[in-house]
Short mmCIF file of C-alpha atoms in Angstrom, two decimals:
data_model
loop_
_atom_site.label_atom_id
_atom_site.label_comp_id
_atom_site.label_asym_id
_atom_site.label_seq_id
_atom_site.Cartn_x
_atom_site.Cartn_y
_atom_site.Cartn_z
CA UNK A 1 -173.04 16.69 -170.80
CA UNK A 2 -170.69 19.84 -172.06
CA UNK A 3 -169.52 18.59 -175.13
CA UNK A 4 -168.08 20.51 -178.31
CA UNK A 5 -170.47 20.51 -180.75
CA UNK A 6 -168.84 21.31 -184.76
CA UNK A 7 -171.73 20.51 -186.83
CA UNK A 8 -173.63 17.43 -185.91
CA UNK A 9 -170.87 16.31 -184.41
CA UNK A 10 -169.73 16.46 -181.12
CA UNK A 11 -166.76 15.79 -179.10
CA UNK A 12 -165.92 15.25 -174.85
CA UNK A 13 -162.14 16.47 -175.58
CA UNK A 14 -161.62 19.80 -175.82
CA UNK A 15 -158.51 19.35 -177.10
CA UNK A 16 -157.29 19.23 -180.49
CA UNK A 17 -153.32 17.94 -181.26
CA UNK A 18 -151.35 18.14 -184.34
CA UNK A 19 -149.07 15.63 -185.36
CA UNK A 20 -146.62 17.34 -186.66
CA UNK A 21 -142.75 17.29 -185.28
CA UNK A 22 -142.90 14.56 -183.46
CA UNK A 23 -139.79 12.35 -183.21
CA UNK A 24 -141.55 9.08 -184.20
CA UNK A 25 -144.97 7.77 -184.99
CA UNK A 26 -145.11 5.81 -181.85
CA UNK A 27 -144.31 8.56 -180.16
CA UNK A 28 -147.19 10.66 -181.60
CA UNK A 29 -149.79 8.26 -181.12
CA UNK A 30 -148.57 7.90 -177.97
CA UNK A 31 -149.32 11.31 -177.16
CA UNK A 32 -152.47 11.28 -179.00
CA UNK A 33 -153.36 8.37 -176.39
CA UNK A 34 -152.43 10.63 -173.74
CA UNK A 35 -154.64 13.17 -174.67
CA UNK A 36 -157.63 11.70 -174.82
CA UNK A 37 -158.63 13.72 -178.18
CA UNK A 38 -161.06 12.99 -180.41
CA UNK A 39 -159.60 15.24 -183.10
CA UNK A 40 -156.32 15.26 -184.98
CA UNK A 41 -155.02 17.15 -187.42
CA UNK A 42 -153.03 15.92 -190.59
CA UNK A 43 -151.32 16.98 -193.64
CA UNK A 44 -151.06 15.88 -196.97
CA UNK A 45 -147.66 14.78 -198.54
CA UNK A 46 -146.52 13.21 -201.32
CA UNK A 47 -146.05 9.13 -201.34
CA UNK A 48 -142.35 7.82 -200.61
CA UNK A 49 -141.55 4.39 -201.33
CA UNK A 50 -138.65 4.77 -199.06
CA UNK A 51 -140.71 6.50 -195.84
CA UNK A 52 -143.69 4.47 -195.93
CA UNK A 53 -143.80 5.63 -191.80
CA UNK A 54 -144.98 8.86 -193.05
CA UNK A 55 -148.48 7.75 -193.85
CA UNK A 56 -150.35 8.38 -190.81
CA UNK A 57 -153.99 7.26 -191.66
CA UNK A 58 -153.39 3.32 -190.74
CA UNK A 59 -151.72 3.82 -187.62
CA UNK A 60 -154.15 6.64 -186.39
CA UNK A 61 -157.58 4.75 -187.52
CA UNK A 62 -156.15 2.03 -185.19
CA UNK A 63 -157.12 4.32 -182.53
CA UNK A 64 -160.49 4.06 -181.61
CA UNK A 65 -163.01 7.32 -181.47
CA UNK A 66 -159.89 9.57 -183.93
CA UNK A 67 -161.83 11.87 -186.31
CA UNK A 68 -159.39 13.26 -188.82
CA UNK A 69 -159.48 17.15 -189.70
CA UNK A 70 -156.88 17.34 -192.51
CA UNK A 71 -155.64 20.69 -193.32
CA UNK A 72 -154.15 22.43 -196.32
CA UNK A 73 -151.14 23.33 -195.06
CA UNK A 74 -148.33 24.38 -198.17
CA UNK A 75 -151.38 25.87 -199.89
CA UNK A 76 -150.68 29.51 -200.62
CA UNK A 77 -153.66 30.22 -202.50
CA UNK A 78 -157.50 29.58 -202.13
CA UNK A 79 -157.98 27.34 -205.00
CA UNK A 80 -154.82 25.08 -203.52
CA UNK A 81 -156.84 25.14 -200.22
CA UNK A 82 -159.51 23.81 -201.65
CA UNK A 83 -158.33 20.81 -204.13
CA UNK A 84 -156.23 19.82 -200.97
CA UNK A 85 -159.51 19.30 -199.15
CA UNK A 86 -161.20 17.16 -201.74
CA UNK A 87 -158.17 15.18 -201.98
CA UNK A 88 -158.07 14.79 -197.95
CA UNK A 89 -161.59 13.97 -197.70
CA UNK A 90 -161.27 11.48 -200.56
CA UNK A 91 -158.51 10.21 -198.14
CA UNK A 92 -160.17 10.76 -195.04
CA UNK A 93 -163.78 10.43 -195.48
CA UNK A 94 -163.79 13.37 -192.97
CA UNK A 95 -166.09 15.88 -193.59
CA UNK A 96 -163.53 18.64 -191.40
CA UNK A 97 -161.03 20.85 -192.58
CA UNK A 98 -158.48 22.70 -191.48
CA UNK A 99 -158.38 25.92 -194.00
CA UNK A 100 -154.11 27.08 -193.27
CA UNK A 101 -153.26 29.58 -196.23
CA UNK A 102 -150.27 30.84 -195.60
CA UNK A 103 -147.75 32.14 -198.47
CA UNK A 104 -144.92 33.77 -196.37
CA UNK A 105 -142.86 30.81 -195.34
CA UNK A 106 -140.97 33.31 -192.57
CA UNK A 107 -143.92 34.17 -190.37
CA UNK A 108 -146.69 32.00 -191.56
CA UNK A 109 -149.31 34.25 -191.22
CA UNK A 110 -152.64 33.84 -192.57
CA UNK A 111 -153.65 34.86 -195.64
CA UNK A 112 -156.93 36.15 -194.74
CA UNK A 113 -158.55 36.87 -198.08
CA UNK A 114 -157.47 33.59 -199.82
CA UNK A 115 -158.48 32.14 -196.86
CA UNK A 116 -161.84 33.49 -196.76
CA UNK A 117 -162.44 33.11 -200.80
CA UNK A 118 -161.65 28.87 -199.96
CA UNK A 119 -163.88 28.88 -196.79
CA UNK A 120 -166.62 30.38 -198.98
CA UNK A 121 -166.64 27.70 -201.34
CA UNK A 122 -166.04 25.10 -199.17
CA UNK A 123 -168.52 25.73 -196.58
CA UNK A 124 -171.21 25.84 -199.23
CA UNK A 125 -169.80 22.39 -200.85
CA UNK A 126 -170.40 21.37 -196.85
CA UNK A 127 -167.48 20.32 -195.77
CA UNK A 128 -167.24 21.82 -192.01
CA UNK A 129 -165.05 24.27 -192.12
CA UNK A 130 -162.08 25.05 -189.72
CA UNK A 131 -160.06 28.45 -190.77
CA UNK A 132 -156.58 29.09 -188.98
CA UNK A 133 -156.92 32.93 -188.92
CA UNK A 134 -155.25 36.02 -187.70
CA UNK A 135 -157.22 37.11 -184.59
CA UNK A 136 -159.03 39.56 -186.49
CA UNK A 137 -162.54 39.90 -185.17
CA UNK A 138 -163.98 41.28 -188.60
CA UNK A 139 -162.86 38.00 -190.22
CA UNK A 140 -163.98 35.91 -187.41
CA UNK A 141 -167.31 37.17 -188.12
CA UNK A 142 -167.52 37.05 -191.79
CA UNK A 143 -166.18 33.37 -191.55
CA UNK A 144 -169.12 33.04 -189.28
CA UNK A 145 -171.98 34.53 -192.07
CA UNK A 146 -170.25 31.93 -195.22
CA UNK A 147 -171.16 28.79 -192.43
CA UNK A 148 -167.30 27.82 -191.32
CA UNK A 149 -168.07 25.29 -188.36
CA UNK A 150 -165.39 27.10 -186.09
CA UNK A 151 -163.15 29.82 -186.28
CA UNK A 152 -159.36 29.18 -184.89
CA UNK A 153 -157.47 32.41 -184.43
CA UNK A 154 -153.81 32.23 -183.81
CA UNK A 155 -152.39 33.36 -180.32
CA UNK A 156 -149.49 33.92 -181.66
CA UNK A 157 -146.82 32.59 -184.61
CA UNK A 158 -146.75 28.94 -185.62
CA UNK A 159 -144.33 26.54 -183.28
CA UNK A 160 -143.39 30.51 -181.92
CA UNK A 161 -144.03 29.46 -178.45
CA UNK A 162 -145.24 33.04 -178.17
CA UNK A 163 -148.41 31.85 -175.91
CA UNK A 164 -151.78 34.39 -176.30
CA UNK A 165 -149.88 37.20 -177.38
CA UNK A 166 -153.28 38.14 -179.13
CA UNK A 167 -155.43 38.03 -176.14
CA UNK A 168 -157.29 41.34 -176.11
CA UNK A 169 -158.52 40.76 -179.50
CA UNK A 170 -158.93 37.00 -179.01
CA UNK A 171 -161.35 38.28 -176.03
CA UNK A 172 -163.38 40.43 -178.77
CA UNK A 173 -163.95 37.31 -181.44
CA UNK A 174 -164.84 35.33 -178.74
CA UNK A 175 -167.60 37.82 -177.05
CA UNK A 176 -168.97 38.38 -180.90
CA UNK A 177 -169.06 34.81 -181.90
CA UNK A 178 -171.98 32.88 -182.53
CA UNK A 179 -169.75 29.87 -183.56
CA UNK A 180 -166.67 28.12 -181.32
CA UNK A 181 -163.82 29.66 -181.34
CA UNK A 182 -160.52 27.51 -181.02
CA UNK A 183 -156.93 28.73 -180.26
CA UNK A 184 -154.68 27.46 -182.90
CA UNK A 185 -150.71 28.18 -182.73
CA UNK A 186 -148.53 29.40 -180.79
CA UNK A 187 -149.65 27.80 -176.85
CA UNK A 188 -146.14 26.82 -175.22
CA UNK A 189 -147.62 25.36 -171.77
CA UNK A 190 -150.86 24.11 -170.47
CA UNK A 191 -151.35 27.29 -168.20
CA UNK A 192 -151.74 28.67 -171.87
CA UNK A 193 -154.17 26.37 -172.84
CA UNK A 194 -156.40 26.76 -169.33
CA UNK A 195 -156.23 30.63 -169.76
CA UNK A 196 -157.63 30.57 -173.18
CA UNK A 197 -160.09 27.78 -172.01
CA UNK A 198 -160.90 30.51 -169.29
CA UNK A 199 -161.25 33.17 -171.49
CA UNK A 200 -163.80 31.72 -173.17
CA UNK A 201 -162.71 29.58 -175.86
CA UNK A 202 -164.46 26.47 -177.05
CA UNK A 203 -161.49 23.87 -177.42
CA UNK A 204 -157.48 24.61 -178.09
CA UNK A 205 -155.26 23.39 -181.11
CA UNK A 206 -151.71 22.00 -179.54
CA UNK A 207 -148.78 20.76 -181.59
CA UNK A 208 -145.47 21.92 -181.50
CA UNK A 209 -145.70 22.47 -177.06
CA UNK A 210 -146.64 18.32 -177.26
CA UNK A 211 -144.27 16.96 -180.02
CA UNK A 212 -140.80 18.86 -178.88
CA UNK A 213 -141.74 18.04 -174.90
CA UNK A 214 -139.12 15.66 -173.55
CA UNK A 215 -141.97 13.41 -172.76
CA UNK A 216 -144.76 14.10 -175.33
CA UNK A 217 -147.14 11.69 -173.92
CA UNK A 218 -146.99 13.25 -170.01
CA UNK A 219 -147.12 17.03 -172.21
CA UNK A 220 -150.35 15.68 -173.34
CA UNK A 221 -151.82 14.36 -170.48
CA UNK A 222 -151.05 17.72 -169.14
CA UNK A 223 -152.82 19.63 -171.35
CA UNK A 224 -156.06 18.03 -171.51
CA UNK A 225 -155.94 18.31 -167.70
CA UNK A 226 -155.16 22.45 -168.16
CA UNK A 227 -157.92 22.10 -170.86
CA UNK A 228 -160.34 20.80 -168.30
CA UNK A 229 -159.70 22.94 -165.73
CA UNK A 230 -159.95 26.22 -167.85
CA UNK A 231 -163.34 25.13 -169.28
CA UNK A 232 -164.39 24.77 -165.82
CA UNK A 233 -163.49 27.35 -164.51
CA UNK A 234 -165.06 29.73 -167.44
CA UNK A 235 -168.49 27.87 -166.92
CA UNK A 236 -168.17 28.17 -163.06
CA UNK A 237 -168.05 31.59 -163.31
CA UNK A 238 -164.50 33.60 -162.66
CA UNK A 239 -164.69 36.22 -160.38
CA UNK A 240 -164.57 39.71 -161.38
CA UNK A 241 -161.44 41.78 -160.63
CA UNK A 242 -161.36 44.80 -158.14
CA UNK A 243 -159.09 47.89 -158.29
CA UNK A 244 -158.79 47.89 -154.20
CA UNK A 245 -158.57 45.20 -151.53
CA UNK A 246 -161.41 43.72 -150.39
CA UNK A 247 -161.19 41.62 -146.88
CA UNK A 248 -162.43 38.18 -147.11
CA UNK A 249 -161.68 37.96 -143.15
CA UNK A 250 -164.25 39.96 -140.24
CA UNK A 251 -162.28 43.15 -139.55
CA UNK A 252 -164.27 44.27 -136.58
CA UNK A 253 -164.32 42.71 -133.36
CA UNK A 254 -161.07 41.60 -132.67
CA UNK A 255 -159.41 40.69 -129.64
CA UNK A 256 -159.08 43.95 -127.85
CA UNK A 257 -161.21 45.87 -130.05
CA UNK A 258 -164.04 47.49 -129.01
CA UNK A 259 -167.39 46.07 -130.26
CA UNK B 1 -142.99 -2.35 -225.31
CA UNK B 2 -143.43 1.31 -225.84
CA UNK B 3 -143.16 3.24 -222.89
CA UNK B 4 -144.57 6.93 -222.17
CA UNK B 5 -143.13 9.47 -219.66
CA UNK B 6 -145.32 11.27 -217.01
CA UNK B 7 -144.43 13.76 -213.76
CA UNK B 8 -144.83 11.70 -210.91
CA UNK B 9 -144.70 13.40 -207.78
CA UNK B 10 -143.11 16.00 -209.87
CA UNK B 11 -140.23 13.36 -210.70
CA UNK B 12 -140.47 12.13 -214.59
CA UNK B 13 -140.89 8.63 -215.03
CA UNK B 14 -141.40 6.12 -217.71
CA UNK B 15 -144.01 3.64 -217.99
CA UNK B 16 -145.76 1.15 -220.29
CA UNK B 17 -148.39 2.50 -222.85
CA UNK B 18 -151.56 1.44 -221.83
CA UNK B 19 -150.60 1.41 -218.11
CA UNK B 20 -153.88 2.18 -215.75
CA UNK B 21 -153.40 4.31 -212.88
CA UNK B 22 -154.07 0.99 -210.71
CA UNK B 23 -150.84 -0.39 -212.95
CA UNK B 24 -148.99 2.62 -211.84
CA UNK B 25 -149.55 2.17 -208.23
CA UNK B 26 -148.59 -1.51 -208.20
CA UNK B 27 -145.52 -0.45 -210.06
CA UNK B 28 -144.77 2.57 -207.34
CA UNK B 29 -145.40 -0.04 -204.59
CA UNK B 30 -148.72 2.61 -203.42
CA UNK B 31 -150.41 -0.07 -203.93
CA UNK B 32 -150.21 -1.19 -200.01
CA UNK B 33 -151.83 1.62 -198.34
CA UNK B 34 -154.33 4.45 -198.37
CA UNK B 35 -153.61 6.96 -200.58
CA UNK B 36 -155.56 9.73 -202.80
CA UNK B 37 -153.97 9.82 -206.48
CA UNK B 38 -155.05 13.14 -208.57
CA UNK B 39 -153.91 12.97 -212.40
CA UNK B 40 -153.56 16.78 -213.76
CA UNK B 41 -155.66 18.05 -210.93
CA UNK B 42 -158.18 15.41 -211.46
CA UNK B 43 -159.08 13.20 -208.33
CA UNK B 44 -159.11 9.39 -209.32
CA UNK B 45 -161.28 7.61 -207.06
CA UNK B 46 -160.29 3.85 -205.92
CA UNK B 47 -163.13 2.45 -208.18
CA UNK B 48 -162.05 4.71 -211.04
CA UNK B 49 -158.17 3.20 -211.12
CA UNK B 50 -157.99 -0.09 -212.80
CA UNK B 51 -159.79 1.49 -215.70
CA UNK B 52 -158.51 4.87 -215.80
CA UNK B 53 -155.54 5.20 -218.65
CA UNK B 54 -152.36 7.31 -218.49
CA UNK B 55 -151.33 9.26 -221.31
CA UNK B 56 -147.58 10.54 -222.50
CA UNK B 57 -147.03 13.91 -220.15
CA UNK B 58 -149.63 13.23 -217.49
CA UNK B 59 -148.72 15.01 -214.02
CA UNK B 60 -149.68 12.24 -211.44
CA UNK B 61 -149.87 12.82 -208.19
CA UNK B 62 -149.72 10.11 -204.95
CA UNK B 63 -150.56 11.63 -201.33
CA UNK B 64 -150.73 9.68 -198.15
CA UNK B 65 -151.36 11.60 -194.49
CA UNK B 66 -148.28 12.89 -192.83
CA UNK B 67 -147.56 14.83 -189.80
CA UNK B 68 -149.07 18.30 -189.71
CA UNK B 69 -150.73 20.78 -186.97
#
């Protein structure tokens, strides 16, 4: 069976959704229904009496088969990153996490070295380790030697709708990996998500494309059918591209042609 | 009854001396729901509430699972 294996555990979905932006809960677990996933990202937030719908944990562990990857989004600095994971896997009892360090409220970019200082620490405390990263493949691969479960570079801004505007380095990270490697930001629409899938990546992080669709569920649905299709495609084996025609039709013999 | 003030959620807030942090979640009405409670950067763990005291200028913090990608 080709699963997605993140430690010892190990997932059919190759899609992972956010639940951020979404106009309602109902209408986020109805797209995480949709989806099929088996992994779902939240964040941490204060309590408020007065928005007790905020707290996502009840309504998602009604779902059957949801493992929780927190992340430590509004962390700006390595040793935020990491008390926000032992709080979310006091909460969670997850052993993921999503490492997101990023100060610059603007662009959102990755801080790569704070994010690399928490992955460090956290990886060797064992938590399995998911770092939202620039697609840098120097990173990638030092991520790789401190024992981060995954590495998820971005293929382009946060909520940018920018799709894999980082493709010809995404292509490097994942030809040097020796772990998965997950795109995380930026995918509009699930032709995005298949041509990563098709490049070569291991699974695909989706939130904003889902939660602002008119119809987040059918979005969903859609991209773990895009999701499919790219992984398939990548392990059936895509054919190589030529600089000149080549026929696929006999161009000899033809009627009133001379043998 | 004396009261002490601590930073909850960043907000200030008075409370009985001698309140637990279980006391203070009844009182916040956290009580209800899963939630991860971290007093001056200290994680207090379910078991640990009932018997875990506040003191005057504690920074308490309550955090539940929201939305996030």
């Amino acid at each position: 069976m080709d699963s997605l294996q993140l430690g010892s555990y190990s997932f059919s979905s190759r899609l992972i959704l956010g639940t951020g932006k979404f106009s309602s809960t109902r209408s986020m677990l109805e797209a995480v229904r949709s989806s099929g996933t088996q992994l779902v990202t939240v964040a941490l937030r204060r309590f408020n009496r007065n928005q007790a719908e905020d707290d996502l944990f009840g309504p998602l562990s009604e779902i059957g088969g949801i493992t929780l990857m927190p992340n430590t989004s509004g962390a700006a600095t390595a040793k935020e990153a990491i008390l926000a994971a032992h709080i979310s896997r006091e909460l969670s009892g997850s052993p993921f996490v999503k490492v997101e360090i990023h100060p610059n409220p603007h662009h959102l970019m990755p801080d790569p070295i704070e994010t690399y200082e928490a992955c460090k620490i956290l990886a060797a405390e064992g938590f399995l380790v998911m770092p939202y990263i620039p697609a840098d493949p120097v990173l990638a691969k030092r991520l790789e030697d401190v024992g981060c479960a995954s590495v998820m570079p971005l293929g382009s801004a946060i909520g940018s709708g920018q799709g894999l505007s980082t493709a010809a380095m995404l292509s490097i990270i994942i030809r040097e990996s020796g772990i998965p490697v997950i795109v995380d930001a930026g995918l509009r629409s699930p032709s995005e998500a298949c041509a990563a899938m098709e490049m070569g990546c291991e699974a695909v992080l989706v939130n904003s494309a889902v939660a602002v669709a008119r119809d987040p569920a059918a979005m969903a649905g859609a991209f773990a059918r895009a999701v499919e299709a790219g992984r398939q495609a990548s392990r059936a084996g895509i054919m190589p591209k030529s600089g000149t025609a080549v026929a696929t039709s006999p161009l000899t013999s033809f009627l009133g042609t001379a043998p | 009854m004396p009261f002490i003030q601590i930073a909850l959620n960043g907000q200030p807030q008075q409370i009985p001396e001698g309140s637990s942090v279980a006391d203070l979640l009844a009182l916040s009405g956290a009580d209800r729901q899963q939630v991860a409670v971290v007093v001056n950067e200290h994680i207090v763990r379910p078991d640990e509430r009932q018997g875990y005291p506040l003191h005057h200028n504690d920074q308490v913090d309550v955090l539940v699972f929201a939305g996030g990608g």
